[in-house]
mmCIF file of C-alpha atoms in Angstrom:
data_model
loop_
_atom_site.group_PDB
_atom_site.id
_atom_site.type_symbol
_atom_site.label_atom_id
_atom_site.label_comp_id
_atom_site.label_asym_id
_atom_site.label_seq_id
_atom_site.Cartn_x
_atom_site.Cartn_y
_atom_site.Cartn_z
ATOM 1 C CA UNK P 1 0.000 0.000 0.000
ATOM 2 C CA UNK P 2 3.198 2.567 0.795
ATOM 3 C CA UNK P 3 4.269 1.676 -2.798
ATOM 4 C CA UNK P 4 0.570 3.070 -4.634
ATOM 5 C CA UNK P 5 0.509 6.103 -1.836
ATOM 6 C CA UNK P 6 3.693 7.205 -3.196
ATOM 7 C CA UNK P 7 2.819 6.478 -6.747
ATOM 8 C CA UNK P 8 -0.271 8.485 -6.015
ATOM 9 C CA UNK P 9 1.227 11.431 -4.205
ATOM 10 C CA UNK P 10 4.231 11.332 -7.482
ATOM 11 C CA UNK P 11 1.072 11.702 -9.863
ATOM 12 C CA UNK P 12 -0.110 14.591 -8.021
ATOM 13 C CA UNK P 13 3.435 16.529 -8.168
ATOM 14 C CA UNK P 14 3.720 15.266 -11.934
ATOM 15 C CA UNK P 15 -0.069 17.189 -12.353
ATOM 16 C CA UNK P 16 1.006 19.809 -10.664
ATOM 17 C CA UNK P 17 4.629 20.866 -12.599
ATOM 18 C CA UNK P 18 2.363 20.033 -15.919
ATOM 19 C CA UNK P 19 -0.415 23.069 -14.655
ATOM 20 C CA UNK P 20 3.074 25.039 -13.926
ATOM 21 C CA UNK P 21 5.007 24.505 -16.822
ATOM 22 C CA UNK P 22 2.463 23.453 -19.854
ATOM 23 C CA UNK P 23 2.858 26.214 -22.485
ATOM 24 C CA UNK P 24 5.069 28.141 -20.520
ATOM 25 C CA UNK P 25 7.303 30.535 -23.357
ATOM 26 C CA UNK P 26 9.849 32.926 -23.007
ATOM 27 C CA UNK P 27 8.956 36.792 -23.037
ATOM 28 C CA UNK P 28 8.781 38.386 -26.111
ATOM 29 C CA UNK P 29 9.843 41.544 -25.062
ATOM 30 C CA UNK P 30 12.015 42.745 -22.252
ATOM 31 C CA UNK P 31 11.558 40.707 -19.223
ATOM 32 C CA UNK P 32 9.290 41.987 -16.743
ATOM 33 C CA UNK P 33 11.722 41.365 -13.575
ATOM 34 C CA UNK P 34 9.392 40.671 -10.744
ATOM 35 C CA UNK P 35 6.299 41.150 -12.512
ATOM 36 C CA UNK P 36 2.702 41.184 -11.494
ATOM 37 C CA UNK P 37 2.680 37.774 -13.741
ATOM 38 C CA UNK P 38 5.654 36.363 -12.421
ATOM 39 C CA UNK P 39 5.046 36.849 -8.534
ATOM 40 C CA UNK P 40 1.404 35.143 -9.414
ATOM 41 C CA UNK P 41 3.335 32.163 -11.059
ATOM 42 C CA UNK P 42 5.613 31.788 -7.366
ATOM 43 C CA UNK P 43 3.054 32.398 -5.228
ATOM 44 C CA UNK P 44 1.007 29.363 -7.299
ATOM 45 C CA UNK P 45 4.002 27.235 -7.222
ATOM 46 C CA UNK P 46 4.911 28.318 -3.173
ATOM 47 C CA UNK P 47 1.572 27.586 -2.221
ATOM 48 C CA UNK P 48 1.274 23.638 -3.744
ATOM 49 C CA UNK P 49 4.259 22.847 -2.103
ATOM 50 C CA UNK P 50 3.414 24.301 1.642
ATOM 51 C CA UNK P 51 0.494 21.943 1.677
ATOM 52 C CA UNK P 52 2.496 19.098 1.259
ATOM 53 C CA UNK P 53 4.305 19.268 4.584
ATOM 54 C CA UNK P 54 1.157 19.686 6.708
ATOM 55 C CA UNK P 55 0.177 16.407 6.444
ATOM 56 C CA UNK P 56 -0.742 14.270 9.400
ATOM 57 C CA UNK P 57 2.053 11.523 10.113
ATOM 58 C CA UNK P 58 -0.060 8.510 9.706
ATOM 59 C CA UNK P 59 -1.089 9.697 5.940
ATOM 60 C CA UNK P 60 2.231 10.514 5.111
ATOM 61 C CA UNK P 61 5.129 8.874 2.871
ATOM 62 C CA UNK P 62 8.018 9.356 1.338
ATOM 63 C CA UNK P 63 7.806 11.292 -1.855
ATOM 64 C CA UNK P 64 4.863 13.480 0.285
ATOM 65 C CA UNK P 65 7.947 13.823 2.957
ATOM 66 C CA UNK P 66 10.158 14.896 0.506
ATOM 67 C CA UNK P 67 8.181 17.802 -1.547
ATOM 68 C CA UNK P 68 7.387 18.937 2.232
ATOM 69 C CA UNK P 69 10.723 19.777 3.428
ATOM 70 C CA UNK P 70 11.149 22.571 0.796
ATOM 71 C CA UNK P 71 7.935 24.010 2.183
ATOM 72 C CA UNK P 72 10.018 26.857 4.165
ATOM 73 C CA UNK P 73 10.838 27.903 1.009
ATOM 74 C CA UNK P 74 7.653 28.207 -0.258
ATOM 75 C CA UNK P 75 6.679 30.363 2.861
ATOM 76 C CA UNK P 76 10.016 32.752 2.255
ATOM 77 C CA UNK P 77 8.864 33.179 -0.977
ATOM 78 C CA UNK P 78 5.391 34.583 0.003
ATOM 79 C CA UNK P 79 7.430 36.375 3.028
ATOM 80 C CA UNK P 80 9.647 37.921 0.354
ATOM 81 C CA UNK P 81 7.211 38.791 -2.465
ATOM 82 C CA UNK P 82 4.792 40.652 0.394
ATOM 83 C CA UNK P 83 7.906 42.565 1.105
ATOM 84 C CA UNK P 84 8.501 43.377 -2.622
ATOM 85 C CA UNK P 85 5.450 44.280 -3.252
ATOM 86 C CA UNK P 86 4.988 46.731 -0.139
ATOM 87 C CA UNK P 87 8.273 48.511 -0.897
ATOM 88 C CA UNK P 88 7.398 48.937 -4.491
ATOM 89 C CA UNK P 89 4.295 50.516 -2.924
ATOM 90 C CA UNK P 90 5.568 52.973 -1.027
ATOM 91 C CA UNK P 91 8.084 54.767 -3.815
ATOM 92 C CA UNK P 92 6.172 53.931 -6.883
ATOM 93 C CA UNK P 93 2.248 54.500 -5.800
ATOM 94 C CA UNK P 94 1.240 57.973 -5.001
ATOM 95 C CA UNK P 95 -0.376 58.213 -1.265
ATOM 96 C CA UNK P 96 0.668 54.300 -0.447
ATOM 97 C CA UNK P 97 0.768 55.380 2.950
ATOM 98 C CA UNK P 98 -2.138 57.137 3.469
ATOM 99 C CA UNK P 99 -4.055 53.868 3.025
ATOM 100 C CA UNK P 100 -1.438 51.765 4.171
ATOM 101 C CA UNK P 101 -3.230 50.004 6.847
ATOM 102 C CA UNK P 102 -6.986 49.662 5.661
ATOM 103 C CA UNK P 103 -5.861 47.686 2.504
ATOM 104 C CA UNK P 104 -3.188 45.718 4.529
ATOM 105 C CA UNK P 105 -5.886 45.070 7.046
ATOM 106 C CA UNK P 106 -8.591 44.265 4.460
ATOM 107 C CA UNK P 107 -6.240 42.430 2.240
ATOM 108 C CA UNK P 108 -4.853 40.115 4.976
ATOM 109 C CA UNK P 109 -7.901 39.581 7.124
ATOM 110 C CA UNK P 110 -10.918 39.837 4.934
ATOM 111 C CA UNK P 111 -9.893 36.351 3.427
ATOM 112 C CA UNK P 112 -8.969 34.665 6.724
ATOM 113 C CA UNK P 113 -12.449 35.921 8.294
ATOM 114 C CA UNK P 114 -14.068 34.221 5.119
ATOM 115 C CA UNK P 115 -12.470 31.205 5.336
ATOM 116 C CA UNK P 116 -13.127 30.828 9.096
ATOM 117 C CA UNK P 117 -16.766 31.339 8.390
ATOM 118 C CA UNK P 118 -17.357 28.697 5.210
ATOM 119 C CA UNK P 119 -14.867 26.145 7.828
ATOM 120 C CA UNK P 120 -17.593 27.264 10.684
ATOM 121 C CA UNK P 121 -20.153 26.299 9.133
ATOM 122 C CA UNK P 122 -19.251 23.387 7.393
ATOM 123 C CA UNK P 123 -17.926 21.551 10.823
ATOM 124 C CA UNK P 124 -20.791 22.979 12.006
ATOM 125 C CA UNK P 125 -22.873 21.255 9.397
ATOM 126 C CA UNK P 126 -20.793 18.137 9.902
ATOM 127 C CA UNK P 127 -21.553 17.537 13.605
ATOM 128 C CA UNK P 128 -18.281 18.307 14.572
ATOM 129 C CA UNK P 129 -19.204 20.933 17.022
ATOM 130 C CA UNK P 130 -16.466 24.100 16.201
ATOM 131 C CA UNK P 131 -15.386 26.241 18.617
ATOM 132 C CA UNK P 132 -16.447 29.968 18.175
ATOM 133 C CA UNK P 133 -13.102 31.322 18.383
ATOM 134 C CA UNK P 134 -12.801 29.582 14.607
ATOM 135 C CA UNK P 135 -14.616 32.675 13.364
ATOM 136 C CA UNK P 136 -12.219 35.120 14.653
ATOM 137 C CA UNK P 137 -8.703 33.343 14.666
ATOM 138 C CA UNK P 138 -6.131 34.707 13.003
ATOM 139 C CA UNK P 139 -3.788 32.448 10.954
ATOM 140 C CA UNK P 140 0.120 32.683 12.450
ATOM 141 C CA UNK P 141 1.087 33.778 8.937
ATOM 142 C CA UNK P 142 -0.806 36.611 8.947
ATOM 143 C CA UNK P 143 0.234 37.385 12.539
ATOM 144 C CA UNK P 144 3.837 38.065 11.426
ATOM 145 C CA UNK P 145 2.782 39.964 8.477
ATOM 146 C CA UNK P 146 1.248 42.406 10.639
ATOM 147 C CA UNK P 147 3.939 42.153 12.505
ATOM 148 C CA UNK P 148 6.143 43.373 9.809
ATOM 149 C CA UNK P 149 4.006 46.005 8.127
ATOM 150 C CA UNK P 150 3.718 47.760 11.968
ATOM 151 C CA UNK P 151 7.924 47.919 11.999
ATOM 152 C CA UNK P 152 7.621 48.982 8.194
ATOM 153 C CA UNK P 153 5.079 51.659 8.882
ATOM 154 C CA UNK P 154 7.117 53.105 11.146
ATOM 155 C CA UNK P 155 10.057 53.712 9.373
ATOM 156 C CA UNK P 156 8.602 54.940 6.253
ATOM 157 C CA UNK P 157 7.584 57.842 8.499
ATOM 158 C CA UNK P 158 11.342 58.887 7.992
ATOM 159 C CA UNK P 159 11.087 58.336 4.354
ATOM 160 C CA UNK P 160 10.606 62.356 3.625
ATOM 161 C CA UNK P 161 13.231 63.218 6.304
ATOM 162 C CA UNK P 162 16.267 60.551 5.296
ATOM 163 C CA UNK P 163 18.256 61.928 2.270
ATOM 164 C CA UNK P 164 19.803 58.114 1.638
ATOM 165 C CA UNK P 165 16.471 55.750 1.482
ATOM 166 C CA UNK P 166 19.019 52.856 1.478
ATOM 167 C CA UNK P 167 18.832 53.774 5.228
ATOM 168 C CA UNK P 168 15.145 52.631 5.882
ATOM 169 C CA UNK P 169 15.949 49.490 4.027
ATOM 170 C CA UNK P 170 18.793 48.477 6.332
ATOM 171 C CA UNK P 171 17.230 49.704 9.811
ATOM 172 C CA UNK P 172 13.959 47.321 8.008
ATOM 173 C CA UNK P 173 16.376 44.498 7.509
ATOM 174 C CA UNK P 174 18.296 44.798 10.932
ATOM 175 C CA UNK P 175 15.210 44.898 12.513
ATOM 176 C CA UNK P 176 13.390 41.592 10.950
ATOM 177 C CA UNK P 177 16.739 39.347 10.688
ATOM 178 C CA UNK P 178 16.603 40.184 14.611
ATOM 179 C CA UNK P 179 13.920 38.515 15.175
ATOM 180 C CA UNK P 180 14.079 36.075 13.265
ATOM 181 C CA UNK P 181 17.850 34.870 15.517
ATOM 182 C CA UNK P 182 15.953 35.950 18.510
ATOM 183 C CA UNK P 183 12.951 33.339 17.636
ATOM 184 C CA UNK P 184 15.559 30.677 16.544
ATOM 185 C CA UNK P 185 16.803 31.073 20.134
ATOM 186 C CA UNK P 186 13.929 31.433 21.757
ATOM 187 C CA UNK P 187 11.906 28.269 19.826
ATOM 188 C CA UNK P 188 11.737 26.463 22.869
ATOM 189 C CA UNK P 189 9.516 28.581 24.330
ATOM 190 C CA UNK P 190 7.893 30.215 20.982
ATOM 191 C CA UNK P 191 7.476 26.974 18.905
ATOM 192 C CA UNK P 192 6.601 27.243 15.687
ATOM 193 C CA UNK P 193 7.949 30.822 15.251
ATOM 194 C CA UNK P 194 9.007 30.471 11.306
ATOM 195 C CA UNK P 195 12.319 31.949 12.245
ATOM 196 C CA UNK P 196 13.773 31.106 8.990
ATOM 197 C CA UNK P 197 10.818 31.697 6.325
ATOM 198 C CA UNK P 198 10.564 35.312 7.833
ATOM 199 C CA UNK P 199 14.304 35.956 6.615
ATOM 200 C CA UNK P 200 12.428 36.090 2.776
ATOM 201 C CA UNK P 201 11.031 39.780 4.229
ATOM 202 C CA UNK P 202 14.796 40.783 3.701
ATOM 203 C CA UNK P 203 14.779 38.987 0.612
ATOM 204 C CA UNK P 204 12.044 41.060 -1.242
ATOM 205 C CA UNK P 205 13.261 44.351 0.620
ATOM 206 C CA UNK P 206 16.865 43.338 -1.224
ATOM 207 C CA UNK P 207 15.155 42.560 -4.411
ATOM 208 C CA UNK P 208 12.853 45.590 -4.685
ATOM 209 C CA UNK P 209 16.004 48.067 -4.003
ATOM 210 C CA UNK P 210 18.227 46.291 -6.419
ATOM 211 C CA UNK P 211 16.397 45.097 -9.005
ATOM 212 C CA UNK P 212 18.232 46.690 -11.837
ATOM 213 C CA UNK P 213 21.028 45.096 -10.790
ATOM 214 C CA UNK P 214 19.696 41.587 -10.425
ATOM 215 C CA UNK P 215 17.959 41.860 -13.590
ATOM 216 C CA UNK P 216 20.910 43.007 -15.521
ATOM 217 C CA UNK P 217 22.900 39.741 -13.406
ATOM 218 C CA UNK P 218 20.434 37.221 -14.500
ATOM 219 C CA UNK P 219 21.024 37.932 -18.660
ATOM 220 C CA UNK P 220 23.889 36.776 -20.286
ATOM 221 C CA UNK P 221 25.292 33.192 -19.430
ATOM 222 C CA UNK P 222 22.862 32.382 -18.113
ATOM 223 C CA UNK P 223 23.059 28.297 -18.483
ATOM 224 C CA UNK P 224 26.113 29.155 -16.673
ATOM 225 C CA UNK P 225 24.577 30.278 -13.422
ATOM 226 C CA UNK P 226 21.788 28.170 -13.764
ATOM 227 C CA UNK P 227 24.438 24.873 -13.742
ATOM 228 C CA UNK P 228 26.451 26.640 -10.985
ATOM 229 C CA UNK P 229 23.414 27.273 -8.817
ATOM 230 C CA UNK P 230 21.993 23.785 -9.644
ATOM 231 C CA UNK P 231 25.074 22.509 -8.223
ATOM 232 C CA UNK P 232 25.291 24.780 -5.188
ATOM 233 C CA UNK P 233 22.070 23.655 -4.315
ATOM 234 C CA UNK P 234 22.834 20.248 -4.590
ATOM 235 C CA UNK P 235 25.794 20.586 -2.563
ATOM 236 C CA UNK P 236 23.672 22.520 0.053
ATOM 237 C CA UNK P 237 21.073 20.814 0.609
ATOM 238 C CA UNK P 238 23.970 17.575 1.285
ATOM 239 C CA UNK P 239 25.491 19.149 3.574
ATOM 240 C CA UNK P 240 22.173 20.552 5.269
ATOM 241 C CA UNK P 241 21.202 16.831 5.323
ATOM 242 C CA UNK P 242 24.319 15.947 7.343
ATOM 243 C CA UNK P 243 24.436 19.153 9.528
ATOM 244 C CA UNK P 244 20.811 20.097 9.543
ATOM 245 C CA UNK P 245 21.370 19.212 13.739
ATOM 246 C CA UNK P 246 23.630 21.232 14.385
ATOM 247 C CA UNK P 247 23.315 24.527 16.272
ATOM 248 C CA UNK P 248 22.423 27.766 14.465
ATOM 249 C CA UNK P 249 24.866 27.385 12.087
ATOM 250 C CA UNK P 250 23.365 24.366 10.316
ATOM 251 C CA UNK P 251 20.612 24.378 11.901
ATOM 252 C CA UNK P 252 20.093 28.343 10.633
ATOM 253 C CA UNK P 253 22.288 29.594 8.645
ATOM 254 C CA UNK P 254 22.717 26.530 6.406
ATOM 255 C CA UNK P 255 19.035 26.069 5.981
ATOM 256 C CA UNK P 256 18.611 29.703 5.407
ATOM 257 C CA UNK P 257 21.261 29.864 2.509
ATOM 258 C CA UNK P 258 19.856 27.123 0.690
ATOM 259 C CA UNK P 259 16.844 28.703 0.335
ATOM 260 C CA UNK P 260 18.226 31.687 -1.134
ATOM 261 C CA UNK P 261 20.143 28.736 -3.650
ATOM 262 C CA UNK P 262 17.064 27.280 -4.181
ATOM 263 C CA UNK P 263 15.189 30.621 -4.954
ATOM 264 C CA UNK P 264 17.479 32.223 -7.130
ATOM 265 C CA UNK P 265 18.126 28.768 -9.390
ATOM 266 C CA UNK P 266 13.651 29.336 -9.659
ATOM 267 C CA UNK P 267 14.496 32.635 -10.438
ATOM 268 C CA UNK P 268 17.390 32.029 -13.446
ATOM 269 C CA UNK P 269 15.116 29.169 -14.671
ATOM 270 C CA UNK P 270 11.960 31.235 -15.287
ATOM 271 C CA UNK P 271 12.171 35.028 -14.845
ATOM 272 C CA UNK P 272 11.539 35.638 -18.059
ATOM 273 C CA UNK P 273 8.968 33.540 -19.022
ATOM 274 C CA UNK P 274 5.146 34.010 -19.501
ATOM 275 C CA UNK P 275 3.296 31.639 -17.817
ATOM 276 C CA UNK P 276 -0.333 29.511 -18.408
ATOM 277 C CA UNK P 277 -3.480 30.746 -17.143
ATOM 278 C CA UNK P 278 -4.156 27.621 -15.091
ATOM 279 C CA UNK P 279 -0.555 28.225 -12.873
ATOM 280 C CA UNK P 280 -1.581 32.135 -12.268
ATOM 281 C CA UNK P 281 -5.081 30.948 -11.031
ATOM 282 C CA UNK P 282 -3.459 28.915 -8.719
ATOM 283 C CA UNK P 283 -0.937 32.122 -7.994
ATOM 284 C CA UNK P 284 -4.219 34.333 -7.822
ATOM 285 C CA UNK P 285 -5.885 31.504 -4.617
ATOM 286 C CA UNK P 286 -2.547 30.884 -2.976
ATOM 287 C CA UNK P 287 -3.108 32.581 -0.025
ATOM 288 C CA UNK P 288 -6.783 31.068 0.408
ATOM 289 C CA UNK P 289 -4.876 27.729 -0.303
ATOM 290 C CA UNK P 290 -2.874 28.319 2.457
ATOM 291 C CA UNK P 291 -5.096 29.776 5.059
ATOM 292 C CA UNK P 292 -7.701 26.065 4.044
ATOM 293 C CA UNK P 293 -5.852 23.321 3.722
ATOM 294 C CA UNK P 294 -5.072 23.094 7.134
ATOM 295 C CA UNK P 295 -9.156 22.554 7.629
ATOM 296 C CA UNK P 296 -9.313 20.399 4.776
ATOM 297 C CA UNK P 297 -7.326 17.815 5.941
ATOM 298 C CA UNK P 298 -8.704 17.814 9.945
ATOM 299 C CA UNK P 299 -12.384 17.654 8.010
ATOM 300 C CA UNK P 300 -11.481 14.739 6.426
ATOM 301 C CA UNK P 301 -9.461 12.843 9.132
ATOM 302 C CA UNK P 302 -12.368 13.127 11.116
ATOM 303 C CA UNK P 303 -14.965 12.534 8.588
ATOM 304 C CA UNK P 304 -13.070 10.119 6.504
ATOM 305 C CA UNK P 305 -10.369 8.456 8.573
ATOM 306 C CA UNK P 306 -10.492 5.361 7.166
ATOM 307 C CA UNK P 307 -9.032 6.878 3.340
ATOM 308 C CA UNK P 308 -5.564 5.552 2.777
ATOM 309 C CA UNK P 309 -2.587 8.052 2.766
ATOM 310 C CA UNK P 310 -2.723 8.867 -0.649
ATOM 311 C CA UNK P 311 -6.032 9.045 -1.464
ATOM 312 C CA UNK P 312 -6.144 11.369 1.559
ATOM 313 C CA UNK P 313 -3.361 13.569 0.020
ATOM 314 C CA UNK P 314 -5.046 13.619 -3.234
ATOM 315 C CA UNK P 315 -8.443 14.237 -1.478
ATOM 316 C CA UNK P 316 -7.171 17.288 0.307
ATOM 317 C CA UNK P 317 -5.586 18.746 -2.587
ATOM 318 C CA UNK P 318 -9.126 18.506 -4.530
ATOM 319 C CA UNK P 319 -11.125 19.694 -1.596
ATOM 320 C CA UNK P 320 -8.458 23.160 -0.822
ATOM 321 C CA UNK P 321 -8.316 23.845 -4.299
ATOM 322 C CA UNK P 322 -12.648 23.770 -4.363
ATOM 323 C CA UNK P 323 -12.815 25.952 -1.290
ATOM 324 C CA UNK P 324 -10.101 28.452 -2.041
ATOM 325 C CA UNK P 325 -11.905 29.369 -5.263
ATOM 326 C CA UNK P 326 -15.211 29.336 -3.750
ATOM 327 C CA UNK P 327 -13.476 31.727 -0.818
ATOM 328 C CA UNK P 328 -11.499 33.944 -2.791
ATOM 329 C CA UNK P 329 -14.377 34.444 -5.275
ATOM 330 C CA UNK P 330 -16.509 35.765 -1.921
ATOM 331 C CA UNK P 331 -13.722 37.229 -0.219
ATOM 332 C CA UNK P 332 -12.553 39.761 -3.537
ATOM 333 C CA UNK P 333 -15.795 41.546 -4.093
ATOM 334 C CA UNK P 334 -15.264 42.512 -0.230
ATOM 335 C CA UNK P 335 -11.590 43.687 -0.552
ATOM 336 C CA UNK P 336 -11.928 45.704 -3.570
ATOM 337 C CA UNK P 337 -14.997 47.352 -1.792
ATOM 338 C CA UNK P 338 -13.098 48.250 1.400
ATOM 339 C CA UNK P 339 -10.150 49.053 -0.308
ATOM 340 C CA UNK P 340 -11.799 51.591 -1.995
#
């Protein structure tokens, strides 16, 4: 039975690089670095491979396993392109600030109320008795967003009174790789406090201010980089295999660096590509996939434990992808409303 599970859950990641890659062609015209487009197509791709590591252990297996472990990737990517995105806010849109925090507020909870509700009522509607502090919870995710765009609110007060705006970026970058050592330190008493996916807030604050330069890096030989990368990744993630126990520096700083491998051999292989509709749908309900899959699969362990492992994984991928749509669809009208 481990043997079809495995099969199974290998079909599923097969279907899934197919929906990312089928059609895919390389942009006709200059390369949009960091494009509307191309943060769509990560955030698609990011948000497939989170689910796979939240998987309960007794539906698990060993191709499911391995997809998983490059979930904190995923999550540094959606760290990083919030990042970019807000900082390309703030010095390309006219009065950004002004309505900073009703559309962060809107954007970030609106679709986490939403989902709470339709999750509400379906347990509800279930038997399964939820709890009333479903409606209101806020995912951990979002919790550290906020987090951030409080520090970067702050210091894009000084962004009329600094003459070098390289400045802000560094105090902004000081101030979240700080954390992000003082919750590696401090995870056994803060569990679960994503010390390493929160280093991809640096990342997009890095990208936005450079991106020029990065763009201009990643023309010309570029099979070059993408073999050298390849390898360094390879060679990573080996020694992050062997070392991945030891103590902030392989623990941390190893796992940390590999991401930014892994991330910038994505980047070589398809920055400048334009990508299917069916991959940027998937981009477009990422962050409802995230915020229900979670549900999905304690809804169906509880209402279908008996399902073999990967029937269960291919279950819950069918099930988030149904609900995200049906959420996002009911949670958009209401953002663009109160963003207005």
């Amino acid at each position: 039975m481990t043997d079809v599970n495995m099969l199974i859950t290998l079909g599923l990641l097969l279907v899934f690089a197919l929906v990312a890659l089928w059609g895919v062609r390389k942009e006709e015209g200059p390369a949009g670095f960091f494009s509307k487009d191309y943060t769509t197509f990560l955030k698609g791709v990011a948000a497939i491979i989170v689910v796979f590591v939240h998987f309960p252990p007794e539906y698990s297996n060993p191709v499911q396993d391995l997809a998983g472990s490059f979930a904190y990737v995923g999550v540094t990517v959606f760290f990083m392109v919030s990042a970019y995105g807000m900082c390309h806010g703030v010095y390309a849109k006219r009065g950004y600030m002004a309505s900073f925090w009703r559309n962060r507020l809107v954007s970030l909870l609106i679709p986490n109320i939403v989902v709470n509700i339709v999750f509400y009522c379906a347990e509800s509607f279930a038997g399964m008795g939820p709890l009333p502090k479903l409606l209101y919870d806020v995912n951990y995710y979002v919790v550290i967003l906020l987090e951030f765009c409080l520090v970067f609110y702050l210091v894009m007060l000084f962004k009329d009174k600094v003459r070098n705006q390289k400045v802000l970026d560094w105090v902004l970058i000081g101030i979240v790789t700080a954390s992000a050592v003082y919750r590696y330190f401090t995870d056994h008493v803060i569990p679960q406090g994503w010390c390493y996916e929160r280093m991809g807030l640096v990342w997009g604050i890095l990208l936005y201010r450079y991106r020029g330069t990065l763009l201009a890096w990643t023309r010309g030989h570029t099979l070059w980089k993408i073999l050298a990368f390849a390898v360094l990744s390879g060679l990573l993630g080996v020694l992050y295999l062997k070392y991945k126990l030891v103590w902030f520096w392989g623990a941390f700083l190893l796992k940390i660096v590999l991401a930014v491998a892994l991330i910038v051999l994505v980047t070589l292989l398809t920055y400048d590509r334009r990508f299917n509709r069916a991959i940027l749908s998937l981009g477009r309900n990422s962050y409802e996939i995230y915020l229900s899959h979670g549900f999905v699969m304690g809804m169906l362990a509880c209402l279908v434990p008996v399902l073999p492992g990967g029937a269960f994984i291919a279950a819950t991928f069918a099930c988030t992808l149904a609900v995200s749509y049906a959420a996002h669809a009911l949670a958009k009208p209401l953002v663009g409303a109160l963003r207005k």
